[in-house]
mmCIF file of C-alpha atoms in Angstrom:
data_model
loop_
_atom_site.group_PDB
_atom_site.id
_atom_site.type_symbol
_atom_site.label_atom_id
_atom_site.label_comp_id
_atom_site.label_asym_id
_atom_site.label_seq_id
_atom_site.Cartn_x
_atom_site.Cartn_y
_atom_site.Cartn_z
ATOM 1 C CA UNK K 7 64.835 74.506 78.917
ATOM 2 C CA UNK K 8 66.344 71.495 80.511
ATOM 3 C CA UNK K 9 68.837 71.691 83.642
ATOM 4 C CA UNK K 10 71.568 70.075 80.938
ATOM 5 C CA UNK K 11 70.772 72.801 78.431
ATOM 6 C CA UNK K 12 70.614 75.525 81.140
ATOM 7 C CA UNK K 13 73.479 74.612 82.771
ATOM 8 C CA UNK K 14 75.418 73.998 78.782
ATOM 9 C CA UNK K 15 74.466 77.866 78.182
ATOM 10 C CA UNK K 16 75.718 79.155 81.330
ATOM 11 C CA UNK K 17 79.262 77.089 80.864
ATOM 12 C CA UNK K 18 79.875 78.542 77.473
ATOM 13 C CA UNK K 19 78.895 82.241 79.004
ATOM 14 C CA UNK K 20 81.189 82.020 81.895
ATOM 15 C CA UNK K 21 84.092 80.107 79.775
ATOM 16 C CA UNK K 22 83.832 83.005 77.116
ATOM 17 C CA UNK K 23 84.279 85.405 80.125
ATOM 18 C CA UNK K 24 87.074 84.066 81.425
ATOM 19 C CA UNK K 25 85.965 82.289 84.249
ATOM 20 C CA UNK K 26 88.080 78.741 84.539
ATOM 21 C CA UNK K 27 85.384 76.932 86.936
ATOM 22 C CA UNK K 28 82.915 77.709 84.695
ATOM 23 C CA UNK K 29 80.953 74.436 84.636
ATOM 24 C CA UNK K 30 81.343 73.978 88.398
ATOM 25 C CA UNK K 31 80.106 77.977 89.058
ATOM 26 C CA UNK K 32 77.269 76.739 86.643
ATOM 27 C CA UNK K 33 75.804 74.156 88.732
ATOM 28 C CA UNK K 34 76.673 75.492 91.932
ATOM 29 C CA UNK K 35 74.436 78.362 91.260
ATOM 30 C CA UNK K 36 71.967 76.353 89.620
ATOM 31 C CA UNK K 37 71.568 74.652 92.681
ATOM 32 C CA UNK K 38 71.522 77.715 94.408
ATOM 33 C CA UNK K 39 68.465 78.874 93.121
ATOM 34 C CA UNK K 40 66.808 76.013 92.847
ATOM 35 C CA UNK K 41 67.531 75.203 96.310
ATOM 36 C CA UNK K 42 68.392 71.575 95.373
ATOM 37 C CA UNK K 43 71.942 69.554 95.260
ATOM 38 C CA UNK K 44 73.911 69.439 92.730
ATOM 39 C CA UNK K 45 73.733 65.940 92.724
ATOM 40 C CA UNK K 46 70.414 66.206 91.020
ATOM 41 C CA UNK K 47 71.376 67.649 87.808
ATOM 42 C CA UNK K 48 73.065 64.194 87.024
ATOM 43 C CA UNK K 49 70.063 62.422 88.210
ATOM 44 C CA UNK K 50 67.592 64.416 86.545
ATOM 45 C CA UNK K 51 69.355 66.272 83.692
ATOM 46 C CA UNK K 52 66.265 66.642 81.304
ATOM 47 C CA UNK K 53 64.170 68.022 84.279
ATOM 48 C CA UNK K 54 62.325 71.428 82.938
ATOM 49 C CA UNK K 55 63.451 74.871 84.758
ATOM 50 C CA UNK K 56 60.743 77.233 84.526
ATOM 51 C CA UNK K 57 60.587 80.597 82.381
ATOM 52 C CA UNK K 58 60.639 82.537 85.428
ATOM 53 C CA UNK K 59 63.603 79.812 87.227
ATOM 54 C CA UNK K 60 65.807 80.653 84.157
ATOM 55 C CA UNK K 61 65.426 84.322 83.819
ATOM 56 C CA UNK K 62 66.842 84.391 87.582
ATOM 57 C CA UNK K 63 69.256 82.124 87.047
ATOM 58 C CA UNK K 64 70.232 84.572 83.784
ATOM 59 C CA UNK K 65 70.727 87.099 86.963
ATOM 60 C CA UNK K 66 73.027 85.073 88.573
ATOM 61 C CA UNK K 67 75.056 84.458 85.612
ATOM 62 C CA UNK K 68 75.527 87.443 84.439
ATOM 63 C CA UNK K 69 76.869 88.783 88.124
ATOM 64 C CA UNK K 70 79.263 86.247 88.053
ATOM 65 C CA UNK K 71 80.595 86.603 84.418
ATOM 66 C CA UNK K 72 81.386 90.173 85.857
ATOM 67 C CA UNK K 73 83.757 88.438 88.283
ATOM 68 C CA UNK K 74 81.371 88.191 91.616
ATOM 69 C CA UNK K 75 82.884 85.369 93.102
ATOM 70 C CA UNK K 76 79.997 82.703 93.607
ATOM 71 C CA UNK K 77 79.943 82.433 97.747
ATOM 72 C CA UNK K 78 79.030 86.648 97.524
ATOM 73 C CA UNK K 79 76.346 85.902 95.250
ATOM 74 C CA UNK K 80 75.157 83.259 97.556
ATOM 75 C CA UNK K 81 76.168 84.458 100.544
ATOM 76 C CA UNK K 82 77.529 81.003 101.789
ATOM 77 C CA UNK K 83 80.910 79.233 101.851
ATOM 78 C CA UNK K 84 81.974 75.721 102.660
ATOM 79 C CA UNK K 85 84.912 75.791 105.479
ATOM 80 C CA UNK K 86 86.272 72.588 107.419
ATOM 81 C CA UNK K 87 82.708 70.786 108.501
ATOM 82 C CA UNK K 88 80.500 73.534 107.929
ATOM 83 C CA UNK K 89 79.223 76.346 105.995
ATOM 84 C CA UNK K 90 79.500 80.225 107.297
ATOM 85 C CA UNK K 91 77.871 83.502 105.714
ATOM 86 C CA UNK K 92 79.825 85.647 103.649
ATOM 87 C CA UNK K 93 79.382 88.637 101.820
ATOM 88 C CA UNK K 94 80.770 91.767 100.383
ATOM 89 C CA UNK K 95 83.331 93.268 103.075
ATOM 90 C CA UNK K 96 84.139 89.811 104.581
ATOM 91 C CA UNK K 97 87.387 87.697 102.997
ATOM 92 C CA UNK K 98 85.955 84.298 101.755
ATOM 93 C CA UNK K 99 87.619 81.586 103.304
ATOM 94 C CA UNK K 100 90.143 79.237 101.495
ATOM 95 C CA UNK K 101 91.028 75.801 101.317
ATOM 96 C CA UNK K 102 94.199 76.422 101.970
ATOM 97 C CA UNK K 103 93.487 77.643 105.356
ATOM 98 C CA UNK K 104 91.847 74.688 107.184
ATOM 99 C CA UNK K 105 95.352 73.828 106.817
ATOM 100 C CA UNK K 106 95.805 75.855 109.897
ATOM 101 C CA UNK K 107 93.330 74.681 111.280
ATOM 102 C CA UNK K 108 95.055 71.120 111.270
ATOM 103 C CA UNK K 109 97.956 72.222 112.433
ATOM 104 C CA UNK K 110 96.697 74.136 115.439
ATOM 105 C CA UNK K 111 94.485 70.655 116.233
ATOM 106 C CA UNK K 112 98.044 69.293 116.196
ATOM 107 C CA UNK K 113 99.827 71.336 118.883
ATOM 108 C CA UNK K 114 96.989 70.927 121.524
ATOM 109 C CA UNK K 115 97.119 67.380 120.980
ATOM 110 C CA UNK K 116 100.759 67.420 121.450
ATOM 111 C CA UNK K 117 100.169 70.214 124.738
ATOM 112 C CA UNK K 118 97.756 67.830 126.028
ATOM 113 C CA UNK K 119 95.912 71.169 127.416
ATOM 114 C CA UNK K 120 92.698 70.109 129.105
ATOM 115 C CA UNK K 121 90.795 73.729 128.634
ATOM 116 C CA UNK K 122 93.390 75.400 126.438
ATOM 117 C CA UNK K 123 92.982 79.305 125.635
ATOM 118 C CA UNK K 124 92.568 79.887 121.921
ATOM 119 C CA UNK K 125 93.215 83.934 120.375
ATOM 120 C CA UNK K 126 92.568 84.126 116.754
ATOM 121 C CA UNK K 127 93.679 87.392 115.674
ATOM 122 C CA UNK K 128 91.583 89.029 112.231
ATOM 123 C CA UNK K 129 88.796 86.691 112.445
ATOM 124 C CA UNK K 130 87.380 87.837 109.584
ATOM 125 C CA UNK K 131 84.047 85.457 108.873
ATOM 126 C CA UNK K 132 85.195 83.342 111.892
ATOM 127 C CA UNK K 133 86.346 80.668 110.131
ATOM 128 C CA UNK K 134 89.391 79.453 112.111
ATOM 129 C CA UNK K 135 88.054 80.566 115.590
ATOM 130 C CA UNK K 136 85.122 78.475 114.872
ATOM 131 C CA UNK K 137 86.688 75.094 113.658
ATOM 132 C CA UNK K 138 88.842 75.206 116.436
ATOM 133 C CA UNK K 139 85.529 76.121 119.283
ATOM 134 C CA UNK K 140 83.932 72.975 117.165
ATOM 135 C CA UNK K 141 86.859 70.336 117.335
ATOM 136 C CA UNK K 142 87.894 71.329 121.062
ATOM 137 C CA UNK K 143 84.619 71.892 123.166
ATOM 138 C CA UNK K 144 86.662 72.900 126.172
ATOM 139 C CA UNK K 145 88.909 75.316 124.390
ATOM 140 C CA UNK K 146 88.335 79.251 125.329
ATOM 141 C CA UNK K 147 88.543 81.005 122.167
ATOM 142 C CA UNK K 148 88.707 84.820 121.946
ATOM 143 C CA UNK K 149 88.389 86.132 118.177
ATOM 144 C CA UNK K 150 89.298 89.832 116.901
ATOM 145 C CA UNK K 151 88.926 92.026 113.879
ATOM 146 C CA UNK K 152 89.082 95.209 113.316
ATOM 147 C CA UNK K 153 86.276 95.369 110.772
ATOM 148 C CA UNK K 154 83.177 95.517 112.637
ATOM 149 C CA UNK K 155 81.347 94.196 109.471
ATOM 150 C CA UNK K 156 83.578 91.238 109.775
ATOM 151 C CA UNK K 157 82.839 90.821 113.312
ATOM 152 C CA UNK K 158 79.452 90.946 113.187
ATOM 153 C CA UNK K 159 79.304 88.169 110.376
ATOM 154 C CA UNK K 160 81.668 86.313 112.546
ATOM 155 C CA UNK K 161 78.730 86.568 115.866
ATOM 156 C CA UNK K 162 76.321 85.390 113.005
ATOM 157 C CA UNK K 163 78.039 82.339 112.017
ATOM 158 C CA UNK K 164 79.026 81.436 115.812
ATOM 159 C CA UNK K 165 75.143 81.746 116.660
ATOM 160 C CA UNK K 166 74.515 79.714 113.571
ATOM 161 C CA UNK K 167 76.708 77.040 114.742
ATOM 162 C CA UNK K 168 75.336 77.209 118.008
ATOM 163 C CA UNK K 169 79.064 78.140 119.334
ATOM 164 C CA UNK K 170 77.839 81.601 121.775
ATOM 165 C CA UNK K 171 81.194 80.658 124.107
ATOM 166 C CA UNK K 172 83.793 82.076 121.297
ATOM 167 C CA UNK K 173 84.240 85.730 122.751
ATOM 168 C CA UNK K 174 84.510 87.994 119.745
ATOM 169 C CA UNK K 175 86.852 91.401 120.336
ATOM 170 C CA UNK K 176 86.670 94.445 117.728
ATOM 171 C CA UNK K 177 90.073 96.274 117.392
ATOM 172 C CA UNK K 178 93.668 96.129 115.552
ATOM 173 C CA UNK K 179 95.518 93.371 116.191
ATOM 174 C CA UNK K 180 96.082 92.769 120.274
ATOM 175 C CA UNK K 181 94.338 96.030 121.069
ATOM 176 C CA UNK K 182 91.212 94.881 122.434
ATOM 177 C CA UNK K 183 92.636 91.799 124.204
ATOM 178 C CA UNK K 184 93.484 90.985 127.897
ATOM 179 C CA UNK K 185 95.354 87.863 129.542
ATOM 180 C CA UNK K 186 97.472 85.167 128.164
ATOM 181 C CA UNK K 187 96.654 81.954 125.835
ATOM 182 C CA UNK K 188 98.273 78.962 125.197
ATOM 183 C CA UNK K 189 97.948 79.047 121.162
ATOM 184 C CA UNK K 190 97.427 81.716 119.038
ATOM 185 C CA UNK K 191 96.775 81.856 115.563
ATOM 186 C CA UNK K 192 95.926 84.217 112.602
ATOM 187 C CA UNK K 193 95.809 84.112 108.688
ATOM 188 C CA UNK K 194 96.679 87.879 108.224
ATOM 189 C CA UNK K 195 96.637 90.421 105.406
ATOM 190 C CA UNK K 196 99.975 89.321 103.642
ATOM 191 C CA UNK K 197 99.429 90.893 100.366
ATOM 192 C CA UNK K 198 102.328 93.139 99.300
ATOM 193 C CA UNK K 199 101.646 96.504 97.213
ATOM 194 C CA UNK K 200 103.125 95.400 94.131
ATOM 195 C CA UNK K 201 101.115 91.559 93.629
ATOM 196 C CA UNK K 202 97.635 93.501 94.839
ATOM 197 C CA UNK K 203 97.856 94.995 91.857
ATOM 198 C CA UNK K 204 98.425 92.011 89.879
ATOM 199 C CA UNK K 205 95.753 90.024 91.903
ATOM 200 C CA UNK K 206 92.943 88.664 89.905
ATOM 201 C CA UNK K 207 90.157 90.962 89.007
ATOM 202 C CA UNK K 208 87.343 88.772 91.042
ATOM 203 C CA UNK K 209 89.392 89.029 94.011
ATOM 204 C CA UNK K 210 90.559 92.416 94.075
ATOM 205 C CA UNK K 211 87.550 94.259 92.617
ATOM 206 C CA UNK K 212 85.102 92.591 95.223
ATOM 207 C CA UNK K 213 87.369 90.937 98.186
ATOM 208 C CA UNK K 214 88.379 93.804 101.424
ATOM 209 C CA UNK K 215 91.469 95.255 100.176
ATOM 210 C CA UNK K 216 92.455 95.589 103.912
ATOM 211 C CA UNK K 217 91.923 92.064 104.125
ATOM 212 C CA UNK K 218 94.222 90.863 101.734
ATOM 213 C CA UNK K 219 96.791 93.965 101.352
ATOM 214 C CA UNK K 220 99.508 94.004 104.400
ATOM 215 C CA UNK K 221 101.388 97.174 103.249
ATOM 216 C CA UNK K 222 104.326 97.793 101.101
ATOM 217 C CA UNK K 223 105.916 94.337 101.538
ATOM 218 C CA UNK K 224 103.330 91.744 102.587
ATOM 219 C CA UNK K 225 105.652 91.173 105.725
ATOM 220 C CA UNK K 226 104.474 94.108 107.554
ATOM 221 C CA UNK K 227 101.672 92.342 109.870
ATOM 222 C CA UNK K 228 104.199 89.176 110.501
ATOM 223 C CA UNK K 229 106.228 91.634 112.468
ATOM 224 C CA UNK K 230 104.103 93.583 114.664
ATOM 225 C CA UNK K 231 102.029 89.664 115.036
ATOM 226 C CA UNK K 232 105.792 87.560 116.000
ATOM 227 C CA UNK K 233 106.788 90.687 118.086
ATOM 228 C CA UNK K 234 103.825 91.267 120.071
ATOM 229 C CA UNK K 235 102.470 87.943 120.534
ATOM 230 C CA UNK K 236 105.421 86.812 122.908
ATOM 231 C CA UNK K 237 103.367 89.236 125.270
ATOM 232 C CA UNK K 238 100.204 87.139 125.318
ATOM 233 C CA UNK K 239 101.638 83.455 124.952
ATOM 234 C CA UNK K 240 101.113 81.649 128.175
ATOM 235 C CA UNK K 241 104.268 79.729 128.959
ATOM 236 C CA UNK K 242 105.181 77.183 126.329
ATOM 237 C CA UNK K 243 102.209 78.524 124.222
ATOM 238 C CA UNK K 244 102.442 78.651 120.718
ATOM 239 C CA UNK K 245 101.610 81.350 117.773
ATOM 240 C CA UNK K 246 100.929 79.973 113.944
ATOM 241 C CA UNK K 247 100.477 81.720 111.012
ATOM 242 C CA UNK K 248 99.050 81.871 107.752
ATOM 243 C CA UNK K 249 101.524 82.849 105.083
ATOM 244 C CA UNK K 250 101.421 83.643 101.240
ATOM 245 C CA UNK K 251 103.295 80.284 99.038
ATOM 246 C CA UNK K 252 106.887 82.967 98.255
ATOM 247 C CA UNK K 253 107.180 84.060 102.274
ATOM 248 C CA UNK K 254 108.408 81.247 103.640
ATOM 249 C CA UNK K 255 111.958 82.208 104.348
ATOM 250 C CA UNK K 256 111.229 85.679 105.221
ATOM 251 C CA UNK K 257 108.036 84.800 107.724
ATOM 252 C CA UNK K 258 110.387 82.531 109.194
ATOM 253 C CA UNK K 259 113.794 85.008 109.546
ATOM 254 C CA UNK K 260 111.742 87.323 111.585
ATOM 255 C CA UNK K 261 110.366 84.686 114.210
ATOM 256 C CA UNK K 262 114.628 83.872 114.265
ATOM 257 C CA UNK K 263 115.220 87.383 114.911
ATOM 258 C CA UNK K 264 113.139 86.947 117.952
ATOM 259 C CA UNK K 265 114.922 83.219 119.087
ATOM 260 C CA UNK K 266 115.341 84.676 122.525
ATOM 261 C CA UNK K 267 111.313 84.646 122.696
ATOM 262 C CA UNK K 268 110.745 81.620 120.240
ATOM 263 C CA UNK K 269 111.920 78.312 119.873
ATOM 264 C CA UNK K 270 110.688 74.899 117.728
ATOM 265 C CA UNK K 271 110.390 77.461 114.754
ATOM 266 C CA UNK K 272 108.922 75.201 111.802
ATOM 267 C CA UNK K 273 107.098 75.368 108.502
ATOM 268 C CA UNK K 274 104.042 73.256 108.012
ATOM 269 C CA UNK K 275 103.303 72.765 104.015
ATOM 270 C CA UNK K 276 99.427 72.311 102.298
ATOM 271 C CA UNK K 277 98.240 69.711 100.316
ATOM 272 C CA UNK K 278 99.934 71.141 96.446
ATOM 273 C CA UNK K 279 103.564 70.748 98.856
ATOM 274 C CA UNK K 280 103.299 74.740 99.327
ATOM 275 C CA UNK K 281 104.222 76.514 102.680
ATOM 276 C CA UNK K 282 101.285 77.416 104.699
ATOM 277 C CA UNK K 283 101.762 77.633 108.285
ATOM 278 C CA UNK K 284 104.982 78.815 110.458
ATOM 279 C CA UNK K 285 104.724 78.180 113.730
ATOM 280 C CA UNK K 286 106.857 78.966 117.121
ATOM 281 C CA UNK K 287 106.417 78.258 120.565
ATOM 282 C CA UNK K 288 107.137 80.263 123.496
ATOM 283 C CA UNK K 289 110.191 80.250 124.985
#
C-alpha cells in the first residue's frame, strides 16, 4: 500500500470509532513508526509501506481506536519548545497550559528578579517546571509530586533537556518543601466528582484519575494551594494557577477570602478567550 492509501484506511477506522482527529492521529502515528515527518506524506504520498510497516502500523491503530490517546502510544508530547516523555500514570500536557507558562514569564519580567526562586507544585511530567528552568537560566526551580511515577518521568525529561539544576521533591502538596520563593505556580487536579464521570472515555479510562479528579467539588486543591502558599511566598512573591474554563469566579472568591494575604488578584484568559490562570501576589 501507499502512505495515501494507508493513511485513507486508518482515517475512515478512527472516524468510524469516534475519534474527531482522526486524519491528524493517522499521520502522526504514521510518522511515528516510520520514524519520518509528517511532512513527507505530502511530499511522497505514493511512497510504498512495507507488509511488515503496515501490519504495525495496524497495531497502532487499533490501540488508538480503543481510545489510547496518541502521546501514550508514543510515549512523547510536544510542550512549549520541546518534547517530554509521557506515558501511562503521567497527565499529558495541554496546550492550554503553556498559557501559564506565559504568564509566569510575565511576572518575573515585571519583578525584575535577577535569580528568582521558582516552586511548581504537582509537576507531573515536568512540563511547567521545565519551560520556566529553560526560559530563565538563573531561576531556582524546585518541582513536587506526589506520584513518584510522575516524578521520575519528570528527572527523565529534565536530564533529557539537559536541565539537572531543577530540584525535584516527592510528597503532597508543600510537604516535602523548605524556604520561601518568589513565584509559585501549579496546574492542579481540578476535576470535580460529578464532570469525571462525564469526562471523555480516552481521558478518563487511560489519564491518572488523581491527576485530573480534585475531590467532590473541583475546588478542593485551590484551597489548601491559596491558603498554604502565603507560607512559602517570599515577600511580594506571587502564586498562579491553572484552573478548569467554569471556575473562574469561585478560584478567584477564595484567593478574596484571603485579601489580608493577597493582593493584585487577576484572571489571565487562553487563546479560545477562556479563563486559565488566576494569579495573586503576596501581600
Amino acid at each position: 500500500m501507499t502512505v495515501r492509501e494507508i493513511i485513507f484506511k486508518a482515517t475512515q477506522r478512527l472516524e468510524e470509532a469516534g475519534i474527531p482527529s482522526a486524519r491528524l492521529d493517522a499521520e502522526v502515528l504514521l510518522a511515528f513508526l516510520l520514524r519520518c515527518d509528517r511532512l513527507a506524506f505530502f511530499k511522497n504520498p505514493e511512497n510504498a509501506v512495507g507488509e511488515e510497516q503496515g501490519a504495525a502500523f495496524d497495531r497502532l491503530i487499533e490501540r488508538r481506536t480503543g481510545g489510547e490517546p496518541v502521546a501514550y502510544i508514543t510515549g512523547r508530547k510536544n510542550f512549549w519548545s520541546f518534547a517530554l516523555d509521557v506515558h501511562a500514570g503521567v497527565l499529558i500536557p495541554r496546550p492550554d497550559t503553556e498559557v501559564i507558562v506565559e504568564e509566569a514569564l510575565a511576572v518575573l519580567r515585571q519583578e525584575s528578579w535577577s535569580n528568582p526562586r521558582i516552586l511548581d507544585i504537582g509537576t507531573g511530567s515536568g512540563a511547567i517546571a521545565l519551560a520556566l528552568a529553560c526560559e530563565v537560566p538563573g531561576a531556582a526551580v524546585t518541582a513536587t509530586d506526589i506520584s513518584k511515577t510522575a516524578l521520575e518521568t519528570a528527572q527523565k525529561n529534565a536530564a533529557a533537556l539537559k536541565l539537572d539544576r531543577v530540584v525535584f521533591l516527592r510528597g503532597d502538596l508543600f510537604e516535602p518543601v523548605k524556604g520561601r520563593f518568589d513565584l509559585i505556580v501549579s496546574n492542579p487536579p481540578y476535576i470535580g466528582a460529578d464532570e469525571y464521570e462525564s469526562l471523555p472515555a480516552g481521558v478518563k479510562n487511560f489519564e491518572p484519575e488523581e491527576a485530573l479528579r480534585a475531590g467532590q467539588t473541583g475546588l478542593e486543591f485551590y484551597e489548601k494551594l491559596i491558603y498554604q502558599a502565603h507560607g512559602y511566598l517570599a515577600e511580594n512573591g506571587w502564586l498562579l494557577l491553572e484552573i478548569g474554563a467554569r471556575q473562574k469566579q469561585e478560584v478567584r472568591a477564595i484567593f478574596e477570602a484571603h485579601k489580608d494575604f493577597y493582593e493584585h488578584i487577576d484572571v489571565r484568559e487562553d487563546y479560545a478567550g477562556l479563563p486559565r490562570v488566576v494569579k495573586g501576589r503576596r501581600r
